[in-house]
mmCIF file of C-alpha atoms and ligand atoms in Angstrom:
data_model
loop_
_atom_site.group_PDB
_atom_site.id
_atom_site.type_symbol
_atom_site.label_atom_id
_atom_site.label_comp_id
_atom_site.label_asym_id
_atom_site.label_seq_id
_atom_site.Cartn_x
_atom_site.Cartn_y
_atom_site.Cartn_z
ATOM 1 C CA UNK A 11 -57.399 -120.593 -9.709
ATOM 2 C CA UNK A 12 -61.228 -120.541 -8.263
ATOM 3 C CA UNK A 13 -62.849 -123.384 -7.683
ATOM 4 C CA UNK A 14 -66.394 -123.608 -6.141
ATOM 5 C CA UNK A 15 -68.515 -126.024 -5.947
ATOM 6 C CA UNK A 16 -72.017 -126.432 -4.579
ATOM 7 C CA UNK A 17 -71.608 -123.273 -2.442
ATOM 8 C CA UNK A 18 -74.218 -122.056 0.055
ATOM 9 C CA UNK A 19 -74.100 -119.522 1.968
ATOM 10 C CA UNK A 20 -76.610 -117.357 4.308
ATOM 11 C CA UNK A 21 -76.035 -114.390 6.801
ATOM 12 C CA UNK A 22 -76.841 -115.342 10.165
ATOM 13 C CA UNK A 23 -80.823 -113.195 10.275
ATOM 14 C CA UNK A 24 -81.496 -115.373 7.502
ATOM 15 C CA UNK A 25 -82.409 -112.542 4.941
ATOM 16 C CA UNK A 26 -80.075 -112.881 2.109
ATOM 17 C CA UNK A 27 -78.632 -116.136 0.407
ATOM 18 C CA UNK A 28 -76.072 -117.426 -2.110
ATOM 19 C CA UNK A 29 -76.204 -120.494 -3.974
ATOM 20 C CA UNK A 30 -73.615 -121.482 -6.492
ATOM 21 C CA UNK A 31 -73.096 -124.879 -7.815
ATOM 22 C CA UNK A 32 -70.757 -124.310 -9.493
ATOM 23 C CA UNK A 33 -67.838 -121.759 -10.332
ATOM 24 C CA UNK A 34 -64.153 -121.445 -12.185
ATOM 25 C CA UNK A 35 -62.070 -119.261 -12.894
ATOM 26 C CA UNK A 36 -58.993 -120.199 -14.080
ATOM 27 C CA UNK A 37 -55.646 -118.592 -13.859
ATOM 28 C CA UNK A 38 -54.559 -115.304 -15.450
ATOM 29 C CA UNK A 39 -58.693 -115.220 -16.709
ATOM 30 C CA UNK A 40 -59.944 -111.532 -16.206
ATOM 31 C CA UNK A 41 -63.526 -111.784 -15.220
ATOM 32 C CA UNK A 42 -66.077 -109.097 -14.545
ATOM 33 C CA UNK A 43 -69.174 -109.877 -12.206
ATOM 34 C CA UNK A 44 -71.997 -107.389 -12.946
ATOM 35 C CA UNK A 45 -75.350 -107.302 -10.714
ATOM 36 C CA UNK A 46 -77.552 -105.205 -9.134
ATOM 37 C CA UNK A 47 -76.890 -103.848 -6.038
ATOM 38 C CA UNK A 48 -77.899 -106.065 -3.301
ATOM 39 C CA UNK A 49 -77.150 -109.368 -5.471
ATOM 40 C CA UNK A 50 -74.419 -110.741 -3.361
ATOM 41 C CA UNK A 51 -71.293 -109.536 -5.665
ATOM 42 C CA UNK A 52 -69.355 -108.634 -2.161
ATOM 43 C CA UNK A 53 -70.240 -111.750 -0.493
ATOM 44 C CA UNK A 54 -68.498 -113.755 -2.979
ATOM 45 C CA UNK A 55 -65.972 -111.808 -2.934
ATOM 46 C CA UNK A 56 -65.604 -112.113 0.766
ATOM 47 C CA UNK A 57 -66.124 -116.064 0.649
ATOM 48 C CA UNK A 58 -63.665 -116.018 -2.047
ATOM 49 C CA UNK A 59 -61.134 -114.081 0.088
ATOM 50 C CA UNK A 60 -62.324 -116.437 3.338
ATOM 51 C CA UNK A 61 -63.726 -113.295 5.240
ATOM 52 C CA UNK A 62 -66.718 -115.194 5.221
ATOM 53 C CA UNK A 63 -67.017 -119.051 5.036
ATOM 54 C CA UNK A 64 -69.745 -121.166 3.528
ATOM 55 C CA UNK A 65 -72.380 -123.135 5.302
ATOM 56 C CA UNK A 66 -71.843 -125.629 3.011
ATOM 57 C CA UNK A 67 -69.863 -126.404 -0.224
ATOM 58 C CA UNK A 68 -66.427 -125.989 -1.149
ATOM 59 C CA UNK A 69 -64.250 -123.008 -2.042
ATOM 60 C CA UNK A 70 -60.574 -123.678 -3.311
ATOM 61 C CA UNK A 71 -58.290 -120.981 -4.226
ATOM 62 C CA UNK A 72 -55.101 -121.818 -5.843
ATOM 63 C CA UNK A 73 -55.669 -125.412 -5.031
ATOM 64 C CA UNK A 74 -55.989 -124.648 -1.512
ATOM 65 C CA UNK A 75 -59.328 -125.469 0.094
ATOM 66 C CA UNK A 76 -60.169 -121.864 1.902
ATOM 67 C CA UNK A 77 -63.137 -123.427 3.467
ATOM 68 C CA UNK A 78 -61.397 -125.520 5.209
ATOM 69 C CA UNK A 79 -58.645 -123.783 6.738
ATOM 70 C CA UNK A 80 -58.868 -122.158 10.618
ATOM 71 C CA UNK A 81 -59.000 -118.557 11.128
ATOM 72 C CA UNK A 82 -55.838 -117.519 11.274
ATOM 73 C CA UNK A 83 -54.961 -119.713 8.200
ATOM 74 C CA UNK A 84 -57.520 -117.838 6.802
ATOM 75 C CA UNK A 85 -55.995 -114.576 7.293
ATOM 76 C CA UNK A 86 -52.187 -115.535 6.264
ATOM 77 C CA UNK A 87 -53.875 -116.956 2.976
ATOM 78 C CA UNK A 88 -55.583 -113.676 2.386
ATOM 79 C CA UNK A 89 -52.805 -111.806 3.344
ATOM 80 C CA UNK A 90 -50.520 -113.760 1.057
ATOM 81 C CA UNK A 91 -52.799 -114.847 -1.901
ATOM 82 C CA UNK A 92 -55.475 -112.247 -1.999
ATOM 83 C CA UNK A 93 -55.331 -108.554 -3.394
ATOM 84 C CA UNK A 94 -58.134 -107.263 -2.298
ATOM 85 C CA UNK A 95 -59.742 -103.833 -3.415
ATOM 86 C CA UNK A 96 -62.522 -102.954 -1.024
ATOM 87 C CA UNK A 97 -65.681 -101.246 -2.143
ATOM 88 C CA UNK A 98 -65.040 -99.407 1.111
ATOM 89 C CA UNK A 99 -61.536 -98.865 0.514
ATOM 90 C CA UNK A 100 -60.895 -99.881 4.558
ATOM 91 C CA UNK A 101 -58.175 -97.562 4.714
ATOM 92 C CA UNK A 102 -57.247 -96.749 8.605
ATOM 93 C CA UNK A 103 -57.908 -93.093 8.516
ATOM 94 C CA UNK A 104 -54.873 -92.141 10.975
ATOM 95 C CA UNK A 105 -52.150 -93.527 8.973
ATOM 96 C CA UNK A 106 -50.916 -91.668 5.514
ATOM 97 C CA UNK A 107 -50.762 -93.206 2.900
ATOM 98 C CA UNK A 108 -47.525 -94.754 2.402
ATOM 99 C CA UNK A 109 -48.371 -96.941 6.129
ATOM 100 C CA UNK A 110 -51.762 -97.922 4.650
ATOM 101 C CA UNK A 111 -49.694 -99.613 1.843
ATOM 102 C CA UNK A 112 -46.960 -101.097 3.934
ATOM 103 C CA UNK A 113 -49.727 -102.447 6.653
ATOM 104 C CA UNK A 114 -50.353 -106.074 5.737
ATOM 105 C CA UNK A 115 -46.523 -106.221 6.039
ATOM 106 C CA UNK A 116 -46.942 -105.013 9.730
ATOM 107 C CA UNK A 117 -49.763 -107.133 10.603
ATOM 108 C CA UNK A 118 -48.310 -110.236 9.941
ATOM 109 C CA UNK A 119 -44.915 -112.574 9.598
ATOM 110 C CA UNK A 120 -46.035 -114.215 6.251
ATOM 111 C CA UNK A 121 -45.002 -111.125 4.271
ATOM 112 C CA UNK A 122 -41.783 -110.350 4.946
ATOM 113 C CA UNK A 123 -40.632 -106.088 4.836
ATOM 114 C CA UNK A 124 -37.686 -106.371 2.913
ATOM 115 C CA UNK A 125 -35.908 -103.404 1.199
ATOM 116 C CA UNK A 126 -37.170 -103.780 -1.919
ATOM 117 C CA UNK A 127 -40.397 -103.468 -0.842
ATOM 118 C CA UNK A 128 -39.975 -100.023 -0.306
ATOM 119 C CA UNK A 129 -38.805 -99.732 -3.791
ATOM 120 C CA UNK A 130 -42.068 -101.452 -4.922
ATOM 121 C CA UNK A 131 -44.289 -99.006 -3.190
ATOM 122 C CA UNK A 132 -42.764 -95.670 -5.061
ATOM 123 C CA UNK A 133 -43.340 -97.612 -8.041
ATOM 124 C CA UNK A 134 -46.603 -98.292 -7.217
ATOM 125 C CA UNK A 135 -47.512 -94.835 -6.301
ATOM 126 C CA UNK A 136 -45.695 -93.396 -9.090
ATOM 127 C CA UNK A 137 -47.681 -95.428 -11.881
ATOM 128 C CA UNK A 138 -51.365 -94.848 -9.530
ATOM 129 C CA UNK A 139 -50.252 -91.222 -9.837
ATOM 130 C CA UNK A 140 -49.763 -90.923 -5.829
ATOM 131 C CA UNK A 141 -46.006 -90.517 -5.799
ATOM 132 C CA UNK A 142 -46.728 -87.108 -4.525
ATOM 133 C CA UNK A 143 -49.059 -88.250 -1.682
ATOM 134 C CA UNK A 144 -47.339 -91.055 0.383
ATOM 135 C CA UNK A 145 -47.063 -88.454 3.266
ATOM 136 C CA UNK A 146 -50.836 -87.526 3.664
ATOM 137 C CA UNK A 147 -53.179 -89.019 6.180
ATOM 138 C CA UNK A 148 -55.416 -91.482 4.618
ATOM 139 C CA UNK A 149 -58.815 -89.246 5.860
ATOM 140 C CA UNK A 150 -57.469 -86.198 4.078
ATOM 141 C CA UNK A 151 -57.686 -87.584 0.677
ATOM 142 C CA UNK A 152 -60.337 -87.601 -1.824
ATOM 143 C CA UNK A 153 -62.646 -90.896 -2.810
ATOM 144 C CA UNK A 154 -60.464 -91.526 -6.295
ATOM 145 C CA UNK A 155 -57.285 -90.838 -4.199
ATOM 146 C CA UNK A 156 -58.290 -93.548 -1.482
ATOM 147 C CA UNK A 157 -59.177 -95.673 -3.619
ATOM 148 C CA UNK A 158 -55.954 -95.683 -5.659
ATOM 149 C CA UNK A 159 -53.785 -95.994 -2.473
ATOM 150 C CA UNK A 160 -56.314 -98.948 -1.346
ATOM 151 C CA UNK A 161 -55.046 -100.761 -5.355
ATOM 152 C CA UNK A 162 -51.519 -100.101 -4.395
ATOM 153 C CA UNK A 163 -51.921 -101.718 -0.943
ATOM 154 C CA UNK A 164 -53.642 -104.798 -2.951
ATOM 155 C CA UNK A 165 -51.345 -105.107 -5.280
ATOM 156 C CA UNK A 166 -47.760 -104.751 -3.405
ATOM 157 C CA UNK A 167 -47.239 -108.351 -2.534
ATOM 158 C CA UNK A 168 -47.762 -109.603 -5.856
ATOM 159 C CA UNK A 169 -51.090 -111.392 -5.192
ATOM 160 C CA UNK A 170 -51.734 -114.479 -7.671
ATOM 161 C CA UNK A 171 -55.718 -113.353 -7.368
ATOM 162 C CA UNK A 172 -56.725 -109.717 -7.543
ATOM 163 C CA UNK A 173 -60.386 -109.237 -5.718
ATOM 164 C CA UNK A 174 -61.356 -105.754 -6.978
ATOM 165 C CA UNK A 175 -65.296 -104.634 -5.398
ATOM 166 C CA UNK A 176 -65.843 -101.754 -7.569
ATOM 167 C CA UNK A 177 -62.454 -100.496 -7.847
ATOM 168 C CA UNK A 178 -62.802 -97.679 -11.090
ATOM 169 C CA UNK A 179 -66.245 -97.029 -8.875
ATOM 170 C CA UNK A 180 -65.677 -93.676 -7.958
ATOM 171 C CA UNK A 181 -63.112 -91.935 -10.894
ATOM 172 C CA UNK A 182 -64.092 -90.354 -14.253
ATOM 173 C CA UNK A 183 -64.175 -92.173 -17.241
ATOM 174 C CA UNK A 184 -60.546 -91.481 -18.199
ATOM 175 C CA UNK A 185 -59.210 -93.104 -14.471
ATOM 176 C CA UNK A 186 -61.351 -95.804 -14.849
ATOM 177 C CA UNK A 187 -59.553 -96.644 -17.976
ATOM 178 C CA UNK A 188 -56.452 -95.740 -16.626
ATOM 179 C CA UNK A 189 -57.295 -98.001 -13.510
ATOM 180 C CA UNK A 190 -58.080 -100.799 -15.630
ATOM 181 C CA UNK A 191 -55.069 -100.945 -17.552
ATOM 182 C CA UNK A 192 -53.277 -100.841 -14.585
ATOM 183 C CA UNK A 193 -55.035 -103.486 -12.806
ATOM 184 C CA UNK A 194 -54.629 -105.644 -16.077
ATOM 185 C CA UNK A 195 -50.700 -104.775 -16.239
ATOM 186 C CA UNK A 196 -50.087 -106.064 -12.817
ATOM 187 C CA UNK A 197 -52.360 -109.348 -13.373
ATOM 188 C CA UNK A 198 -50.173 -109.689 -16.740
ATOM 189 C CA UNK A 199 -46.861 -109.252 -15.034
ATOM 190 C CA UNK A 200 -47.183 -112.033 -12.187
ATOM 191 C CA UNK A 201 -49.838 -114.221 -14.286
ATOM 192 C CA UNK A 202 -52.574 -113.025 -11.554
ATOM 193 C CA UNK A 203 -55.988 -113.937 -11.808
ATOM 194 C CA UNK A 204 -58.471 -110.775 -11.718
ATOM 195 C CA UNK A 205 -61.924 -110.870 -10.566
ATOM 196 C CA UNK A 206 -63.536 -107.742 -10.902
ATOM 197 C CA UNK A 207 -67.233 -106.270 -9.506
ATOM 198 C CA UNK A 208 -67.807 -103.373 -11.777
ATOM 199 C CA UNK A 209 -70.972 -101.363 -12.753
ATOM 200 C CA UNK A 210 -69.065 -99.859 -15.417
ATOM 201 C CA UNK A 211 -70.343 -101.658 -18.633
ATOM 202 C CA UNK A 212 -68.218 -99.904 -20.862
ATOM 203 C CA UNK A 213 -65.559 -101.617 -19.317
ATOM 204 C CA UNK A 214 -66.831 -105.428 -20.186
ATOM 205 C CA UNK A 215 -65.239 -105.560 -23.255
ATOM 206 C CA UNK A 216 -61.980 -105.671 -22.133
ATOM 207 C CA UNK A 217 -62.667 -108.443 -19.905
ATOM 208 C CA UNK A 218 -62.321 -112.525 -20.904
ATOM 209 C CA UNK A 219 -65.293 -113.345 -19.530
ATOM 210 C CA UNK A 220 -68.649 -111.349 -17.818
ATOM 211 C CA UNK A 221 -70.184 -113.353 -15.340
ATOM 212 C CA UNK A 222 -73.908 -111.979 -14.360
ATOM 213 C CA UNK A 223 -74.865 -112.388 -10.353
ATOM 214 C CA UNK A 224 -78.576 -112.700 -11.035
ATOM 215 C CA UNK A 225 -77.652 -116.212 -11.683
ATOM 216 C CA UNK A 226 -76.393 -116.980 -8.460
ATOM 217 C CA UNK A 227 -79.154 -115.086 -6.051
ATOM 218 C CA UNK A 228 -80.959 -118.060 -3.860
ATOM 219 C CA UNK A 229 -83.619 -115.766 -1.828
HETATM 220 P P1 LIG B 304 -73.729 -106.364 -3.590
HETATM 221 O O1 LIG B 304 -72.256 -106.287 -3.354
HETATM 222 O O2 LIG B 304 -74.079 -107.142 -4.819
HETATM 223 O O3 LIG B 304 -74.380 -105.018 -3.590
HETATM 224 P P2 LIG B 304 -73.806 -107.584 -0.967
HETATM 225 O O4 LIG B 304 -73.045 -108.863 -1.094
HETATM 226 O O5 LIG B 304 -73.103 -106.450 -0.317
HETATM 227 O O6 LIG B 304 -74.391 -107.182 -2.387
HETATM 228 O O7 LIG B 304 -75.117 -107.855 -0.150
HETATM 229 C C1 LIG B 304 -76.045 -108.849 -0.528
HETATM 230 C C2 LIG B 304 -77.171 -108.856 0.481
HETATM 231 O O8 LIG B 304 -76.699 -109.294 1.736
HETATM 232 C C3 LIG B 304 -77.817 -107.491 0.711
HETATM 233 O O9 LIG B 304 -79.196 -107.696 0.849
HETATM 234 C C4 LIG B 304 -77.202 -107.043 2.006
HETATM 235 O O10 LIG B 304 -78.078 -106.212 2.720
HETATM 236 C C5 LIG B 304 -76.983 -108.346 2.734
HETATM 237 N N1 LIG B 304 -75.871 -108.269 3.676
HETATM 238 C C6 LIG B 304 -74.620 -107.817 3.406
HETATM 239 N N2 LIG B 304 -73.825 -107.920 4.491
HETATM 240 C C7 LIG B 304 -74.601 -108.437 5.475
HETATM 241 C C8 LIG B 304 -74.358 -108.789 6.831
HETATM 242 N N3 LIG B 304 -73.163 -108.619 7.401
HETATM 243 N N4 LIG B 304 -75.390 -109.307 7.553
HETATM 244 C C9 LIG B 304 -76.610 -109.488 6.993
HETATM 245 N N5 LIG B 304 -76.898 -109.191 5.704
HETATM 246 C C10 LIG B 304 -75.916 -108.666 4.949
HETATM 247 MG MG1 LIG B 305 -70.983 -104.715 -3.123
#
């Protein structure tokens, strides 16, 4: 499902750099990337997701070559292919909740708002336990709540790859549980592939596969 090869990658004042010769991760594998903070876990992420491209090196996600494709390209295929939990959440603070979830739908033609849709995002809610919370503005709710309306919004189109940056960051232990096993049911039900940045070792076990960033850091 992830396919990198001889990746490099530096931000433009030259401070931090990633170099991975190689990395897989095939489909439906869960894997957890732990590292320190600072490592590069949400670059990859955003190279992964084609926020950010490489300088040089190849990136191919679901056999299509990310790298490669133009910006907007880039966007439909993260839009379509990518669920995306942001260590930031990036929820726009003026909307509620249920219009955070629904906005990749508004942003652009490759998802399409059909009726069941709607549906999809009461489920959602219900199971994330913010059935009761659809109405409220996005900047009146608390860091666990954000961040479970930011997992909804990632997971409504049925993503084949779930990018999660710290997603069971901010709950107590028995949410981040409960997060988990819902991020692992909805990677189970469409045969997603999950990779997860988590700082929560007692999580790892329940992983396929731990994947440690130190390896990767180039300077
Ligand atoms: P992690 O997610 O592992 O904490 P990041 O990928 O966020 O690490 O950051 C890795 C390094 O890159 C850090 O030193 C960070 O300061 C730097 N960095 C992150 N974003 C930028 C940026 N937009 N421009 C320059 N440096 C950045
Ligand atoms: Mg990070």
């Amino acid at each position: 499902m992830i396919h990198i090869q001889s990746l490099n990658f530096a931000y433009r004042n030259g401070e931090f750099g990633l170099s991975i010769p190689a990395f897989d991760v095939t489909q439906g594998e869960k894997v957890a990337v732990i590292g320190p903070s600072g490592s590069g876990k949400t670059t990859l992420l955003n190279l992964i997701a084609g926020i950010l491209t490489p300088d040089t090196g190849s990136i191919q996600v679901n056999k299509i070559s990310v790298s490669e494709l133009n910006d907007a390209a880039r966007r439909d295929f993260r839009i379509t292919h990518v669920g995306f939990v942001f260590q930031d959440f990036e929820l726009l603070d003026y909307l509620n909740v249920k219009d955070n979830i629904l906005h990749p739908y508004r942003i652009t033609g490759a998802l399409k708002l059909e009726k069941g849709v709607h549906a999809r995002v009461a489920q959602l809610a219900n199971r994330m336990g913010m059935a009761d919370k659809l109405r409220r503005r996005a900047d009146d709710l608390s860091q666990g709540e954000k961040q479970r309306a930011a997992i909804c919004r990632a997971l409504l189109p049925y993503p084949k790859l779930i990018l999660a940056d710290e997603a069971t960051g901010n709950l107590d232990p028995r949410n981040k549980a409960h997060i988990l096993d819902l991020l692992f049911e909805a990677v189970d039900e469409h045969q997603a592939t999950l990779l997860a940045v988590t700082h929560d070792h007692e999580l790892l076990p329940r992983f396929d596969r731990v994947v440690d960033f130190q390896d990767f850091r180039s300077g």
